Amino acid sequence: MLEISGLSAAYGQLTAIRDISLTVESGGILAVIGANGAGKSTLLKTIAGQLKATTGSIRFDGADVTALSTHERARRGIVLVPEGRRLFGSLTVHENLQIALSAKRSGVWSLESVYELFPLVAERRRRRAGDLSGGEQQATAIARALIANPAVLLLDEVSLGLAPAIVGQLYDRLPLILEQGTAILLVEQDVAQARRVSDEVHCLLQGRTSLAGKDLDLADISRAYFGAEATA
Amino acid sequence: MSIVNAVIQGILLGGLYALFAAGLSLMFGVMRLVNLAHGAFAVLAAYGALLIVRTGALNPIAALLIIVPAMAVLGFVVQRFILQRTLGTSPLPALLVTFGLSIIIENTLLLTVTADQQRLNLGSFDTAAIALPGGIRIGAFPLAVFVFALVVLALLSLVLSRTQYGRLVRAVSDDPGTVQLNGADPKLIYGFAAAIAFGLVAVAGVASGVQTSFSPSSGSLFLIFAFEAVIIGGLGSLWGTMLGAVVLGIAQTVGAAIAPAQQILIGHLVFLVFLAFLPGGITRQKALR
Amino acid sequence: MTDLLSRRSASSTQRVSRWTPSSAVGTSAGAVLIVALAALPYLINLATIYAMIDLFVLLILASTWNLLAGFGGMVSVGQQAYIGLGAYSLVTLADLLGVNVFLAIPIAAIVSALVAIPVSYLAFRLVGGYFAVGTWVIAEVFRLVTIQIPQVGGGAGVSISAMSGFPRDLRIAVGYWVALVCVVVVVGSCVLLVRSRFGLALTALRDDPTAAATSGVNVDASKRLVYLISAAGAGVAGTLIAISTLRVQPSGVYDVQWSAFMIFMVVIGGVGTLEGPIIGAVIFWLLKQALAEYGSAYLIGLGILGVLFVLFARRGIWGLVSRRGRVDLFPVGYRLRLPDQTRRKQ
């Protein structure tokens, strides 16, 4: 459904990802892992349209979306939960969710069903998003993306800066999201956490694919994650 | 009693200034853009109304039905195709372009309609007034403008707080990039904000043209009054802007009562006093409400 | 500018240079030009000389406005406040107080800078676009206050008698030489300022105020200093206007059109460069000589041209010229020369 082939992107002169190819099946899940600065977030930004691809293509539901702007991709069902949550701090939680109604996509996810998935978010719906705790913010950010009824949900570092218990709770929600037919492409530094939800991993090292496949051996992953020299 | 009268006239004048200021405030709140051509566009609208009044059988109020939509469309187009290109981290390009636009508009008007002072005429409504005890007369038209300003601001405030468009406006003012991630196009949100602002400034320009005379070069004073109202009221608050406009109106009318012909200077000085001692304005709010 | 780091560690085989062949040529040509300009009154007719004073005024205004906006990041549409203040200071000093008219010029510049101190505390409470309108309001206050003062003619303005000791021809030539000295001092100061450590701080400030502040640049003090220098420059321009036109009127010297002209010159030439405003001033002056009689149509043309430049050639003419290779007419950048490599460009 989402097919990335030969994708590269750069910040100015600095190439951040190079020649990445991957596929996310309809309703499937893929975890992209890698160390800090491996290019994981850049990959998601490029897929979502926040960064222009220098080479390669992004195909979605059979159509080439590489040239589309961010909001057009969101309207087709590619929705990113950005790094650092990026809630609208001066809006209430409820209003934050309502913003995503602008994607004008119908589906299983509505304000009711999303509140049901995240009872904590429902509880905080009248609060200003800027006043929430980190975990609450992350849950709200995922909830907001779901309101847009994504065909594929791009999750950027859900665990960043959160306590392990809270990360666990958030990850527990992912199978429920998949159950509804929403595909997930997630980016994670924490290999164990990523493997918990996805059999298939795609490992990045310095902007390139260093390993990709299903049910991989942990030693192989660790070598691909840190680079061959580090584990030698 | 003349001071009481001056205060009342000032409050009413504040209604007119609030109409000028609301558009400036809205555009700044949404796209962080200070439109230096704001006053010039008001003058353009006033001349548009004058043209309609002279050729057709419409009075200035009825002319608004044509002028306001026309200016709103103009606002959308100017934002979408000119101002949009200037938005970025630096405020410099937007300022330079809007200042350039103000010069283009003012001089185009000078070429086409001459520098003569003009006035829009409403007939008997112009002079109609409500007499109060103590020799105070409340002009029917200034009162209507004041009430209209209150209604418009209340509506705008309702739109911002209750509608999806209003939420998008507030969200885009927080973080345009993330609004786009959620499937909305900031450029369109900006375009509609400019349309609303230009519609408001059209009403302000026409109302001002009925209340006092205007010429192609009136734009700079309109811009300055709008700006003073916004700063006195406090950035980001529509009701603050209304309050600031009333303070400016009172400063000018009371100033005129104390020192005739010095009302504009006194208005400026009151603005500077606010800037010196209450730089955040009367209301200091971060978000647009 | 990133080459700065290597300045101290430069070994004998590599060195950091502030000069490029073009900047060396530019600077020497500048020196020759100044000498030639000084001799000009002996060579060409007085009408042209008179027009040249106007060019010098424009050069001063463009350079100082560029310093303010291009390096200080402050878009002012109120510099006419200091043009007027400079002109009226000259009238007051020379005609009312009997100060030597040539001495009155630097004093008027100092007066402008001193007045700019309290003004800056007010204006700096506003940023970006609101700063622009704020400076405009302040200039309007200057104008409205000036017309209250009968000693300098109120709204009608005042004629200057301090230059009446000179016969007409000599008066124009003297005005020209004074303006030449002023333009060399002001533009030269701008070059030296941008070249100095302070100039480096300003560039950092313009590019990223937060990063500059955390790197130890005193943001407020730097901006204030730029504002004061620009005010002094505009004040000098005001004195030159007074000396050459012999009449000062509030509606003339405090006209917001001065700001329009400054903006136009800097935008056309190239904002944030030293060469840009000079090119812009010369182009504007030539256009003015040729087309100013068309009045409004001419101003519409300027407005359209300015808008097009901002939209499509934001770096101005100088940006278009120096895009490929870096050409500098002033030695203000830093360049690293390596012995075994060809010249490295920034």
PDB file of N, CA and C in Angstrom, chain A residues 178-222:
ATOM      1  N   LEU A 178      -4.275  -1.302  15.061  1.00  0.00           N
ATOM      2  CA  LEU A 178      -4.096  -2.207  13.916  1.00  0.00           C
ATOM      3  C   LEU A 178      -5.359  -3.031  13.649  1.00  0.00           C
ATOM      4  N   GLU A 179      -5.993  -3.433  14.732  1.00  0.00           N
ATOM      5  CA  GLU A 179      -7.218  -4.225  14.624  1.00  0.00           C
ATOM      6  C   GLU A 179      -8.283  -3.532  13.776  1.00  0.00           C
ATOM      7  N   GLN A 180      -8.269  -2.201  13.819  1.00  0.00           N
ATOM      8  CA  GLN A 180      -9.272  -1.448  13.069  1.00  0.00           C
ATOM      9  C   GLN A 180      -8.873  -1.272  11.608  1.00  0.00           C
ATOM     10  N   GLY A 181      -7.735  -1.867  11.227  1.00  0.00           N
ATOM     11  CA  GLY A 181      -7.341  -1.805   9.820  1.00  0.00           C
ATOM     12  C   GLY A 181      -6.417  -0.654   9.491  1.00  0.00           C
ATOM     13  N   THR A 182      -5.965   0.114  10.512  1.00  0.00           N
ATOM     14  CA  THR A 182      -5.031   1.216  10.280  1.00  0.00           C
ATOM     15  C   THR A 182      -3.601   0.680  10.285  1.00  0.00           C
ATOM     16  N   ALA A 183      -2.898   0.877   9.189  1.00  0.00           N
ATOM     17  CA  ALA A 183      -1.502   0.440   9.140  1.00  0.00           C
ATOM     18  C   ALA A 183      -0.632   1.397   9.947  1.00  0.00           C
ATOM     19  N   ILE A 184       0.510   0.896  10.438  1.00  0.00           N
ATOM     20  CA  ILE A 184       1.393   1.740  11.249  1.00  0.00           C
ATOM     21  C   ILE A 184       2.828   1.620  10.751  1.00  0.00           C
ATOM     22  N   LEU A 185       3.450   2.776  10.560  1.00  0.00           N
ATOM     23  CA  LEU A 185       4.896   2.809  10.322  1.00  0.00           C
ATOM     24  C   LEU A 185       5.477   3.570  11.494  1.00  0.00           C
ATOM     25  N   LEU A 186       6.211   2.855  12.349  1.00  0.00           N
ATOM     26  CA  LEU A 186       6.695   3.559  13.531  1.00  0.00           C
ATOM     27  C   LEU A 186       8.208   3.617  13.555  1.00  0.00           C
ATOM     28  N   VAL A 187       8.687   4.649  14.189  1.00  0.00           N
ATOM     29  CA  VAL A 187      10.115   4.880  14.300  1.00  0.00           C
ATOM     30  C   VAL A 187      10.457   4.783  15.777  1.00  0.00           C
ATOM     31  N   GLU A 188      11.500   4.066  16.096  1.00  0.00           N
ATOM     32  CA  GLU A 188      11.786   3.824  17.512  1.00  0.00           C
ATOM     33  C   GLU A 188      13.282   3.626  17.711  1.00  0.00           C
ATOM     34  N   GLN A 189      13.794   4.188  18.815  1.00  0.00           N
ATOM     35  CA  GLN A 189      15.194   3.948  19.165  1.00  0.00           C
ATOM     36  C   GLN A 189      15.328   2.674  19.976  1.00  0.00           C
ATOM     37  N   ASP A 190      14.250   2.378  20.707  1.00  0.00           N
ATOM     38  CA  ASP A 190      14.247   1.261  21.643  1.00  0.00           C
ATOM     39  C   ASP A 190      13.881  -0.022  20.887  1.00  0.00           C
ATOM     40  N   VAL A 191      14.912  -0.862  20.608  1.00  0.00           N
ATOM     41  CA  VAL A 191      14.724  -2.043  19.763  1.00  0.00           C
ATOM     42  C   VAL A 191      13.718  -3.008  20.386  1.00  0.00           C
ATOM     43  N   ALA A 192      13.833  -3.231  21.701  1.00  0.00           N
ATOM     44  CA  ALA A 192      12.963  -4.199  22.365  1.00  0.00           C
ATOM     45  C   ALA A 192      11.507  -3.777  22.228  1.00  0.00           C
ATOM     46  N   GLN A 193      11.270  -2.476  22.450  1.00  0.00           N
ATOM     47  CA  GLN A 193       9.920  -1.929  22.355  1.00  0.00           C
ATOM     48  C   GLN A 193       9.375  -2.113  20.936  1.00  0.00           C
ATOM     49  N   ALA A 194      10.219  -1.834  19.952  1.00  0.00           N
ATOM     50  CA  ALA A 194       9.795  -1.938  18.555  1.00  0.00           C
ATOM     51  C   ALA A 194       9.443  -3.386  18.214  1.00  0.00           C
ATOM     52  N   ARG A 195      10.284  -4.331  18.681  1.00  0.00           N
ATOM     53  CA  ARG A 195      10.061  -5.747  18.348  1.00  0.00           C
ATOM     54  C   ARG A 195       8.836  -6.308  19.043  1.00  0.00           C
ATOM     55  N   ARG A 196       8.466  -5.661  20.127  1.00  0.00           N
ATOM     56  CA  ARG A 196       7.294  -6.106  20.867  1.00  0.00           C
ATOM     57  C   ARG A 196       6.030  -5.974  20.002  1.00  0.00           C
ATOM     58  N   VAL A 197       5.982  -4.911  19.158  1.00  0.00           N
ATOM     59  CA  VAL A 197       4.772  -4.706  18.365  1.00  0.00           C
ATOM     60  C   VAL A 197       4.931  -5.111  16.903  1.00  0.00           C
ATOM     61  N   SER A 198       6.168  -5.235  16.442  1.00  0.00           N
ATOM     62  CA  SER A 198       6.340  -5.521  15.013  1.00  0.00           C
ATOM     63  C   SER A 198       7.360  -6.633  14.788  1.00  0.00           C
ATOM     64  N   ASP A 199       6.952  -7.650  14.032  1.00  0.00           N
ATOM     65  CA  ASP A 199       7.885  -8.725  13.679  1.00  0.00           C
ATOM     66  C   ASP A 199       8.916  -8.226  12.683  1.00  0.00           C
ATOM     67  N   GLU A 200       8.453  -7.307  11.843  1.00  0.00           N
ATOM     68  CA  GLU A 200       9.332  -6.834  10.790  1.00  0.00           C
ATOM     69  C   GLU A 200       9.999  -5.530  11.230  1.00  0.00           C
ATOM     70  N   VAL A 201      11.318  -5.475  11.099  1.00  0.00           N
ATOM     71  CA  VAL A 201      12.014  -4.227  11.420  1.00  0.00           C
ATOM     72  C   VAL A 201      12.872  -3.808  10.232  1.00  0.00           C
ATOM     73  N   HIS A 202      13.103  -2.489  10.205  1.00  0.00           N
ATOM     74  CA  HIS A 202      13.919  -1.910   9.150  1.00  0.00           C
ATOM     75  C   HIS A 202      14.926  -1.028   9.871  1.00  0.00           C
ATOM     76  N   CYS A 203      16.204  -1.427   9.786  1.00  0.00           N
ATOM     77  CA  CYS A 203      17.197  -0.718  10.602  1.00  0.00           C
ATOM     78  C   CYS A 203      17.970   0.284   9.753  1.00  0.00           C
ATOM     79  N   LEU A 204      18.079   1.514  10.276  1.00  0.00           N
ATOM     80  CA  LEU A 204      18.839   2.550   9.593  1.00  0.00           C
ATOM     81  C   LEU A 204      20.145   2.812  10.319  1.00  0.00           C
ATOM     82  N   LEU A 205      21.177   3.058   9.529  1.00  0.00           N
ATOM     83  CA  LEU A 205      22.473   3.435  10.095  1.00  0.00           C
ATOM     84  C   LEU A 205      23.041   4.549   9.236  1.00  0.00           C
ATOM     85  N   GLN A 206      23.274   5.681   9.812  1.00  0.00           N
ATOM     86  CA  GLN A 206      23.824   6.838   9.103  1.00  0.00           C
ATOM     87  C   GLN A 206      23.092   7.113   7.787  1.00  0.00           C
ATOM     88  N   GLY A 207      21.770   7.067   7.856  1.00  0.00           N
ATOM     89  CA  GLY A 207      20.967   7.453   6.705  1.00  0.00           C
ATOM     90  C   GLY A 207      20.731   6.356   5.679  1.00  0.00           C
ATOM     91  N   ARG A 208      21.338   5.181   5.887  1.00  0.00           N
ATOM     92  CA  ARG A 208      21.134   4.092   4.927  1.00  0.00           C
ATOM     93  C   ARG A 208      20.505   2.895   5.613  1.00  0.00           C
ATOM     94  N   THR A 209      19.886   2.039   4.809  1.00  0.00           N
ATOM     95  CA  THR A 209      19.336   0.800   5.339  1.00  0.00           C
ATOM     96  C   THR A 209      20.503  -0.138   5.664  1.00  0.00           C
ATOM     97  N   SER A 210      20.575  -0.591   6.917  1.00  0.00           N
ATOM     98  CA  SER A 210      21.659  -1.498   7.256  1.00  0.00           C
ATOM     99  C   SER A 210      21.142  -2.927   7.407  1.00  0.00           C
ATOM    100  N   LEU A 211      19.837  -3.060   7.611  1.00  0.00           N
ATOM    101  CA  LEU A 211      19.261  -4.396   7.754  1.00  0.00           C
ATOM    102  C   LEU A 211      17.750  -4.262   7.669  1.00  0.00           C
ATOM    103  N   ALA A 212      17.102  -5.254   7.058  1.00  0.00           N
ATOM    104  CA  ALA A 212      15.649  -5.218   7.018  1.00  0.00           C
ATOM    105  C   ALA A 212      15.133  -6.635   6.881  1.00  0.00           C
ATOM    106  N   GLY A 213      14.056  -6.932   7.579  1.00  0.00           N
ATOM    107  CA  GLY A 213      13.476  -8.264   7.449  1.00  0.00           C
ATOM    108  C   GLY A 213      12.612  -8.629   8.627  1.00  0.00           C
ATOM    109  N   LYS A 214      12.077  -9.858   8.586  1.00  0.00           N
ATOM    110  CA  LYS A 214      11.182 -10.343   9.633  1.00  0.00           C
ATOM    111  C   LYS A 214      11.945 -11.236  10.592  1.00  0.00           C
ATOM    112  N   ASP A 215      11.532 -11.244  11.831  1.00  0.00           N
ATOM    113  CA  ASP A 215      12.046 -12.163  12.861  1.00  0.00           C
ATOM    114  C   ASP A 215      13.558 -12.291  12.816  1.00  0.00           C
ATOM    115  N   LEU A 216      14.225 -11.156  12.874  1.00  0.00           N
ATOM    116  CA  LEU A 216      15.677 -11.164  12.763  1.00  0.00           C
ATOM    117  C   LEU A 216      16.330 -11.537  14.078  1.00  0.00           C
ATOM    118  N   ASP A 217      17.559 -11.958  13.973  1.00  0.00           N
ATOM    119  CA  ASP A 217      18.354 -12.316  15.135  1.00  0.00           C
ATOM    120  C   ASP A 217      18.825 -11.043  15.841  1.00  0.00           C
ATOM    121  N   LEU A 218      18.766 -11.037  17.148  1.00  0.00           N
ATOM    122  CA  LEU A 218      19.083  -9.836  17.918  1.00  0.00           C
ATOM    123  C   LEU A 218      20.526  -9.373  17.690  1.00  0.00           C
ATOM    124  N   ALA A 219      21.442 -10.337  17.540  1.00  0.00           N
ATOM    125  CA  ALA A 219      22.849  -9.990  17.317  1.00  0.00           C
ATOM    126  C   ALA A 219      23.022  -9.260  16.000  1.00  0.00           C
ATOM    127  N   ASP A 220      22.287  -9.756  14.965  1.00  0.00           N
ATOM    128  CA  ASP A 220      22.342  -9.093  13.658  1.00  0.00           C
ATOM    129  C   ASP A 220      21.817  -7.665  13.769  1.00  0.00           C
ATOM    130  N   ILE A 221      20.689  -7.540  14.479  1.00  0.00           N
ATOM    131  CA  ILE A 221      20.085  -6.218  14.640  1.00  0.00           C
ATOM    132  C   ILE A 221      21.052  -5.286  15.335  1.00  0.00           C
ATOM    133  N   SER A 222      21.661  -5.788  16.380  1.00  0.00           N
ATOM    134  CA  SER A 222      22.559  -4.949  17.166  1.00  0.00           C
ATOM    135  C   SER A 222      23.743  -4.487  16.319  1.00  0.00           C
TER     136      SER A 222
END
